[in-house]
Coordinates of C-alpha atoms and ligand atoms in Angstrom, one line a residue:
X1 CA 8.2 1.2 24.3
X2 CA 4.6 0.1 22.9
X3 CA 4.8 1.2 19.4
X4 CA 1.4 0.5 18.9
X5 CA 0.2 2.2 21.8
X6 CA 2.6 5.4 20.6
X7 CA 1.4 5.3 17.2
X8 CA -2.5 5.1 17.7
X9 CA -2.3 7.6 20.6
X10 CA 0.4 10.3 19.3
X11 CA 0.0 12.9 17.3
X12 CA -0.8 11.9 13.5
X13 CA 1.2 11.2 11.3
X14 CA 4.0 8.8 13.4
X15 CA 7.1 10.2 11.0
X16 CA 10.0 7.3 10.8
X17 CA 12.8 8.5 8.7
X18 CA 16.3 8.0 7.9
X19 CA 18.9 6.5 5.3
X20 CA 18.1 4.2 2.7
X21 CA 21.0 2.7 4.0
X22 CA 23.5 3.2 7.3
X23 CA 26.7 4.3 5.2
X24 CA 28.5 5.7 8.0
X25 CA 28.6 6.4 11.4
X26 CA 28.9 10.0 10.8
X27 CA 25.7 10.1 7.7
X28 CA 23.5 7.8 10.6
X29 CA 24.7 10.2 13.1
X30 CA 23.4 13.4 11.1
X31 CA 20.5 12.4 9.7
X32 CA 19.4 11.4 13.4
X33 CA 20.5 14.6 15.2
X34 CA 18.7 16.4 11.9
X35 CA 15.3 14.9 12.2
X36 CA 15.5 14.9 16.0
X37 CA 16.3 18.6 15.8
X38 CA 13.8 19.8 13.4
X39 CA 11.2 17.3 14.7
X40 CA 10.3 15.4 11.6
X41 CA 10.4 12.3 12.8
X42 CA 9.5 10.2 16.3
X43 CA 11.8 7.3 14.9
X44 CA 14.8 6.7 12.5
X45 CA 15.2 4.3 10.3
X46 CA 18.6 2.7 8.2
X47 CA 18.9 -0.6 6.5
X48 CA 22.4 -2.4 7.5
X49 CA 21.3 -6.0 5.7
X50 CA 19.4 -5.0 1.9
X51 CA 17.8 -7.1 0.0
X52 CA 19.3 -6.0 -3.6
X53 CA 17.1 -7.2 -6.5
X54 CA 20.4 -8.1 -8.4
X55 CA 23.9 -8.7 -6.4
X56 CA 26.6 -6.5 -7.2
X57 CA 25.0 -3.3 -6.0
X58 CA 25.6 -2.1 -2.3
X59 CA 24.1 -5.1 0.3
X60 CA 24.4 -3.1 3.0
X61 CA 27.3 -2.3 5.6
X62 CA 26.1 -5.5 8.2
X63 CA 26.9 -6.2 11.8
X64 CA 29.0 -2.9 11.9
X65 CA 26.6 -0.2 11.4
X66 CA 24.3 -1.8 14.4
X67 CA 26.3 0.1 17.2
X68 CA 26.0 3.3 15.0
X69 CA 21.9 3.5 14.4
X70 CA 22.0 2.6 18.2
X71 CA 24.3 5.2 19.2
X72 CA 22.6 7.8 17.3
X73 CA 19.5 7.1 18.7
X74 CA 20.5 6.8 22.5
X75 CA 22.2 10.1 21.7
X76 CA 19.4 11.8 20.1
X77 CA 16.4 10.1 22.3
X78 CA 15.1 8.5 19.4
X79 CA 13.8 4.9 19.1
X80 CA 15.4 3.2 15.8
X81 CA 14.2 0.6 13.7
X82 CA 16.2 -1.5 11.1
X83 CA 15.1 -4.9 8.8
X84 CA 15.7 -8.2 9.5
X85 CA 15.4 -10.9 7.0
X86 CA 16.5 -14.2 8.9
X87 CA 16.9 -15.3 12.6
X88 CA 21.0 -14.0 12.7
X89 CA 20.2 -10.9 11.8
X90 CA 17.4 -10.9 14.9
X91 CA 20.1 -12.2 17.2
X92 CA 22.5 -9.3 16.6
X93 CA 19.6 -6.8 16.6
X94 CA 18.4 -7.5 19.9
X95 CA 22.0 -8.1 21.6
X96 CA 22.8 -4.6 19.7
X97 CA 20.0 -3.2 21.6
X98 CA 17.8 -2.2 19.0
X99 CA 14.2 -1.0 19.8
X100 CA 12.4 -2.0 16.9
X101 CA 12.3 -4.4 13.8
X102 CA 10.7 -4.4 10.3
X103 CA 10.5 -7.2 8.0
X104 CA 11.4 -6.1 4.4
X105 CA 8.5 -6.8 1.3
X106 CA 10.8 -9.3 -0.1
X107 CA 11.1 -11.4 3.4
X108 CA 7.3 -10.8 3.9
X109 CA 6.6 -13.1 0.5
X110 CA 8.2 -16.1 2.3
X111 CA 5.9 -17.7 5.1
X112 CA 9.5 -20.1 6.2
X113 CA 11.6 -16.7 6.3
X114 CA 8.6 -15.1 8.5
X115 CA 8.6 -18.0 10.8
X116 CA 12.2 -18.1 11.3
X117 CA 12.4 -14.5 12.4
X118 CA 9.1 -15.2 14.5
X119 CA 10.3 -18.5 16.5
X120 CA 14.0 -16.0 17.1
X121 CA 11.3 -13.9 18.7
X122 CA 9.3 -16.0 20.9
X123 CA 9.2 -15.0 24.3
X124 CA 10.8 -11.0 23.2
X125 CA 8.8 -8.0 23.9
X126 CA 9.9 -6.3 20.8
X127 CA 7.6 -3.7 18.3
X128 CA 7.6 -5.7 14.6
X129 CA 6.8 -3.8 11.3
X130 CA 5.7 -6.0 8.6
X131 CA 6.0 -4.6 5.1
X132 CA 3.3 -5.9 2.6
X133 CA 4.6 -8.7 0.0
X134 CA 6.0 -7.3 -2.9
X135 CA 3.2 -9.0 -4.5
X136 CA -0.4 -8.2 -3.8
X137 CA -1.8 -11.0 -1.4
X138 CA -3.5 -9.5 1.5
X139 CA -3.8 -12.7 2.7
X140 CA 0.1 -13.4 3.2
X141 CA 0.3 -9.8 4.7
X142 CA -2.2 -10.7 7.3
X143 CA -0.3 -14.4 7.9
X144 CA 2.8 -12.7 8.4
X145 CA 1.0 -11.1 11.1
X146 CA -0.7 -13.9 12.8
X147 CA 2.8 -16.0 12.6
X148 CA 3.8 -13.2 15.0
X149 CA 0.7 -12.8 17.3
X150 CA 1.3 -17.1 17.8
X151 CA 4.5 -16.9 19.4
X152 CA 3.4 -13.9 21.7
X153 CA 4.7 -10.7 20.0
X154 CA 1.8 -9.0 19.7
X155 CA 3.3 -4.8 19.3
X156 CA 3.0 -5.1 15.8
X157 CA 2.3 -2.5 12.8
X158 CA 1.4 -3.0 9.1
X159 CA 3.9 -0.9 6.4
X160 CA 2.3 -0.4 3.0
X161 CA 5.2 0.1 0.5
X162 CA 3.1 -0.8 -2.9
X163 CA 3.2 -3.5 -5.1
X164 CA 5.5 -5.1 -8.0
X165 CA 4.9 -3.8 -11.6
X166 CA 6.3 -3.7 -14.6
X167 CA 7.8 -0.8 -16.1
X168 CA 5.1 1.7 -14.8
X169 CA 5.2 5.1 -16.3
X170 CA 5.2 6.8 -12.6
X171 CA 5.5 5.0 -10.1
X172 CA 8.4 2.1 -8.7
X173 CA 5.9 0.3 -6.8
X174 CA 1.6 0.6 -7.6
X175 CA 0.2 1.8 -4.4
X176 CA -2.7 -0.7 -5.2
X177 CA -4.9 1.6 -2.0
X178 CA -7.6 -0.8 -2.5
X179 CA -5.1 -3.1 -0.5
X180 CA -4.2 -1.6 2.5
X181 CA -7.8 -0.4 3.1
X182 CA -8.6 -4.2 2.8
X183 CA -6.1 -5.3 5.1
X184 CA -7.6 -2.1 7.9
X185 CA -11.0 -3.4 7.2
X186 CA -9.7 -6.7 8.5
X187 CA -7.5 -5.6 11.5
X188 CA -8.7 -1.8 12.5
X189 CA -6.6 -2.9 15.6
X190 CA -3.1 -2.7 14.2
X191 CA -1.7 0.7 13.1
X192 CA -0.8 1.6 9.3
X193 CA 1.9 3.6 8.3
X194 CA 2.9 4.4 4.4
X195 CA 6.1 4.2 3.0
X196 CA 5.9 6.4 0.1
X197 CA 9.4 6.8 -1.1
X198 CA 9.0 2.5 -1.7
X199 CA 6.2 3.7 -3.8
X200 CA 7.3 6.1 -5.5
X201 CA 11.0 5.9 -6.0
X202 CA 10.8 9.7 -7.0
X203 CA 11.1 12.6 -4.4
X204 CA 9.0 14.9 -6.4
X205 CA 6.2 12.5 -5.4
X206 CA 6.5 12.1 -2.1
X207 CA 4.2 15.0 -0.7
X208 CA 1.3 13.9 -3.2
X209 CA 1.7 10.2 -1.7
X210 CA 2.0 11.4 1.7
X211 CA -1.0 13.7 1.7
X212 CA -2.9 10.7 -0.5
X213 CA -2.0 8.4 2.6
X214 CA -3.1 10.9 5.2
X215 CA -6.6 11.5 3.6
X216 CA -7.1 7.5 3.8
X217 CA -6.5 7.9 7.1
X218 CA -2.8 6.0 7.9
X219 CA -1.5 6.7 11.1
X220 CA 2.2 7.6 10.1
X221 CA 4.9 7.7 7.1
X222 CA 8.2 6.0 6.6
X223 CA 10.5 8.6 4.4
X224 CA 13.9 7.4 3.7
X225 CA 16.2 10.8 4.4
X226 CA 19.6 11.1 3.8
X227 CA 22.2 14.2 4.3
X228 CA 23.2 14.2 0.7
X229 CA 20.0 12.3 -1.0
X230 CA 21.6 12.0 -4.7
X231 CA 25.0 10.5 -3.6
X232 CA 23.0 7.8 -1.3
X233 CA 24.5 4.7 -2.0
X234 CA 21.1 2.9 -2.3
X235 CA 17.9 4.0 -3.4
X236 CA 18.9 8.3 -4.0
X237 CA 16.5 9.5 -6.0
X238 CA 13.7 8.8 -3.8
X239 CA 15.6 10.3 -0.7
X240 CA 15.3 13.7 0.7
X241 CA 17.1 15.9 3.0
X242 CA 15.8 16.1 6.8
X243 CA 14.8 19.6 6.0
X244 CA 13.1 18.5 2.6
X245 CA 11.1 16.1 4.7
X246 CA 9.7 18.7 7.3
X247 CA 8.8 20.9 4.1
X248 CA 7.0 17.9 3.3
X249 CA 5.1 17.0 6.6
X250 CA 4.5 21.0 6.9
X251 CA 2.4 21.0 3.5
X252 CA 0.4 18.1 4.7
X253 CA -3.1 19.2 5.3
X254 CA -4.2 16.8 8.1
X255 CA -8.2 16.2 8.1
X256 CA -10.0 14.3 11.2
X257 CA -11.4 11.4 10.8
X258 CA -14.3 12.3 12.5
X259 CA -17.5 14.5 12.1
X260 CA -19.1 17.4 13.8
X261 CA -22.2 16.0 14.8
X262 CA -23.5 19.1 12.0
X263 CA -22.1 17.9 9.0
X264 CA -22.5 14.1 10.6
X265 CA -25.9 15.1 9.5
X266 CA -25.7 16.5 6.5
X267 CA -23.3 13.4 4.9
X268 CA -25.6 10.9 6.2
X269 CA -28.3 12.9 4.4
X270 CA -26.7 12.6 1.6
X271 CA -25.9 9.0 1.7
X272 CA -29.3 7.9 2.4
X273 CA -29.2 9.7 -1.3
X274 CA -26.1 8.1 -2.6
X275 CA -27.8 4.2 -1.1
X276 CA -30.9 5.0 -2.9
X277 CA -29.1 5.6 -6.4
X278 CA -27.1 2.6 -5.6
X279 CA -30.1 0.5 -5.0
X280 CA -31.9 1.7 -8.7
X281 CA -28.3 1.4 -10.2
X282 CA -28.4 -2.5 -9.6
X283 CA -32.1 -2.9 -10.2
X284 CA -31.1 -1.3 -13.7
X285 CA -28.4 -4.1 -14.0
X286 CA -30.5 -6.9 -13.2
X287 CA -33.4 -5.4 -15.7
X288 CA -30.1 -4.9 -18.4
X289 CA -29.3 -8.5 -18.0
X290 CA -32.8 -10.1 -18.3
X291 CA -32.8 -8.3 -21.6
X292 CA -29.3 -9.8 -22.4
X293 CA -31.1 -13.3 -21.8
X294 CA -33.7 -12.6 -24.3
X295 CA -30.9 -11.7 -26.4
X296 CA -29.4 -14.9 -25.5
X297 CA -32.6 -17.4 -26.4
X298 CA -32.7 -15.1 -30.1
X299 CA -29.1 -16.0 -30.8
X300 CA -30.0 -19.8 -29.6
X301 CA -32.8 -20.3 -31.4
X302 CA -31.0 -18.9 -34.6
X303 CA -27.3 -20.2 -34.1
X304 CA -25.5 -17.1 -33.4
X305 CA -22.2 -17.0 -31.7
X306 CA -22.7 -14.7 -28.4
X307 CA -19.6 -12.2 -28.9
X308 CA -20.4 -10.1 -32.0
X309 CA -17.1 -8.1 -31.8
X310 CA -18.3 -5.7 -33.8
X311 CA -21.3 -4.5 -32.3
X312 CA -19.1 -4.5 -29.1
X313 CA -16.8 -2.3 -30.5
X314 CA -19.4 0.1 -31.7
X315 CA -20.8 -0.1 -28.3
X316 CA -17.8 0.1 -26.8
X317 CA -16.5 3.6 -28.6
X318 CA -19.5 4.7 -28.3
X319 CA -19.5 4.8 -24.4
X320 CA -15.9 6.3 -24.2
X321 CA -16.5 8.6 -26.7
X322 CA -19.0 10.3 -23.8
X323 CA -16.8 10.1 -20.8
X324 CA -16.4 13.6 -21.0
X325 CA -19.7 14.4 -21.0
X326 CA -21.1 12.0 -18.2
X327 CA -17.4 13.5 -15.9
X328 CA -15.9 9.7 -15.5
X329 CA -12.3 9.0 -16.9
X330 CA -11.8 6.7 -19.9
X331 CA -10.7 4.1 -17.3
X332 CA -13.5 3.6 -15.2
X333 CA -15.8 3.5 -18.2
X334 CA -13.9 0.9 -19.9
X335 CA -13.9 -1.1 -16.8
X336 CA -17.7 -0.5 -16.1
X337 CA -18.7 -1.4 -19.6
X338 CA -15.9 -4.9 -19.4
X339 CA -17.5 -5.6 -16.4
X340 CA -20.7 -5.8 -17.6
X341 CA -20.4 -7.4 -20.6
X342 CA -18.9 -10.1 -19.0
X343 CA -22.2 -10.4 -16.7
X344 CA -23.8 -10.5 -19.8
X345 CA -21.6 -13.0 -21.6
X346 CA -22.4 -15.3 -18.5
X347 CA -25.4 -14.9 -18.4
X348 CA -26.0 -15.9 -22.6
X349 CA -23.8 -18.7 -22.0
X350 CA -26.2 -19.8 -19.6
X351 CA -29.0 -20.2 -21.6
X352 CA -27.0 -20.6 -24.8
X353 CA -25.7 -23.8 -22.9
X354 CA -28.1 -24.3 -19.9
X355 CA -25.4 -26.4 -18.1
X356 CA -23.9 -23.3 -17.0
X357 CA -26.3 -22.2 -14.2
X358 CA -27.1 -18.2 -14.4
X359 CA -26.0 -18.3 -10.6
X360 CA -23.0 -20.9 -10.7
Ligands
PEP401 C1 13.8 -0.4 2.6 O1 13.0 0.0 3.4 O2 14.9 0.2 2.4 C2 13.5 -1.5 1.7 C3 14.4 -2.4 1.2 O3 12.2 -1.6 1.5 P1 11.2 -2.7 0.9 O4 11.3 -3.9 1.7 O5 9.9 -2.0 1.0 O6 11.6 -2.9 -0.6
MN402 MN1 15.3 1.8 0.3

């Protein structure tokens, strides 16, 4: 199959599901002929080899549960996928006759790991997911890639699973969205699907993740599913049943990407409006800093230390006191106000100090 081609042309969202983890042949077996049944999913899904953060807890079943996932498949006309993190794990995989690979976040943080599996790959025709690094470096995500494309497997797909924190209040992994839309603006060729219960780790947020994904327009979601999601032996309260998922996908409001030419023109009416705005908002920020300059020369001429912490935290409270009333969050003015007083830090310093150029 050309997973690409599948994805991209198919019906949206592509749905992979399945275990955390292949247990059994009978739980691989049932989740498979569930989702095939009820038609949640194009594709299942079980990890036999996992990358535990700490050893001790379950690594997987190995080499045995290959024949079950394929089984369950063949039986069920499904393709499967399963991750591989080093070249003996590709070598089983393909003489098991597995249709599809993804490399894990953990293995996609390691350029030597990703090569390995690559060079076992030269010459295979063989769709490869590649889960974003733990941590957030498109750039890696996008070398993972390209170690791919140079030995010839080119069906490849990104998965975005969030990123490393820690301790966040809601969610395992920071979907970080400003990411993935990065790595799209890069390579619009290659499909995107979303693994929310990665980023999550919580089934009561899976539809909101899902829905979020959709809206940024992803081509498809990975959902770990299980038959009995809290006795999963990895990963269970992120898991669902196969019937809990299609609740999920049947809440999903699915909006096009495209426009009727009608409202095509109306939006771009209104962000000719939204440009214009942008274009006073800078010239305002250019005018602020040349007044932050003056400001600058004053406190040179009279030996004053730029940062006057106290004036900034008056200005400072001040501007969060009215995020209410201007209908931005707390965050975005705290960021907006950093931001700029940074600009304007830099640009004292450079005529407090005129070695540091105002453009350098
Ligand atoms: C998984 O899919 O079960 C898994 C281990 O995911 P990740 O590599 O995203 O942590
Ligand atoms: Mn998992």
């Amino acid at each position: 199959m050309n997973l690409g081609e599948t994805i991209k042309k198919g019906k949206r969202p592509f749905v992979i599901a399945g275990p955390c983890s292949a247990e059994s042949e009978e739980q691989v077996f049932l989740v498979c002929k569930e989702i095939a049944e009820n038609k949640s999913a194009q594709m299942l899904r079980a990890g036999i080899w996992k990358p535990r953060t700490r050893p001790g807890s379950f690594e997987g079943i190995g080499e045995r549960g290959l024949e079950w996932i394929v089984n369950a498949g063949k039986y069920n006309s499904l393709p499967v996928t399963i991750e591989v993190a080093n070249k003996n794990h590709v070598d089983l995989a393909l003489k098991a006759g597995v249709t599809s690979l993804w490399i894990g976040a953990r293995t996609t943080v390691n350029p030597f790991a990703v090569q390995e599996i690559a060079d076992a790959l030269t010459g295979v025709d063989i769709p490869v997911m590649i889960k974003n690094p733990v941590n957030p470096d498109v750039s890696l995500w996008l070398g993972a890639f390209e170690r791919f494309e140079k030995v010839g497997v080119t069906d490849l797909a990104g998965i975005h699973r969030g990123f490393s924190v820690y301790n966040h209040r809601k969610y395992r992994n920071v979907p970080s969205w400003e990411l993935p839309i990065a790595f799209k603006e890069q390579r619009p060729d290659l499909p995107m699907i979303c693994d929310p219960s990665h980023i999550t780790g919580n089934r009561d947020l899976l539809y909101e993740v899902s829905q979020k994904a959709m809206d940024l327009d992803f081509d498809g979601l990975m959902i770990e599913t299980h038959p009995d999601p809290d006795k999963a032996w990895s990963d269970a309260a992120q898991q669902v049943t196969p019937n809990q998922l299609k609740k999920i996908l049947d809440t999903i409001v699915l909006r096009s990407s495209e426009f009727s030419s009608g409202v095509a023109h109306d939006i771009a009416k209104i962000r000719t409006q939204v440009s214009n705005l942008d274009d006073q908002l800078f010239d305002l920020l250019s005018e602020r800093m040349s007044f932050s300059e003056q400001i600058g020369q004053l406190k040179r001429e009279n030996n004053i230390t730029i940062l006057q912490q106290e004036h900034w935290r008056k200005v400072i409270n001040s501007r969060l006191g009215k995020s209410d009333e201007y209908h931005l969050t707390e965050k975005f003015v705290r960021q907006l106000m950093d931001a700029i007083h940074q600009e304007s830090i830099r640009h004292q310093t450079a005529i407090m100090n005129p070695i540091n150029k105002i453009n350098g």
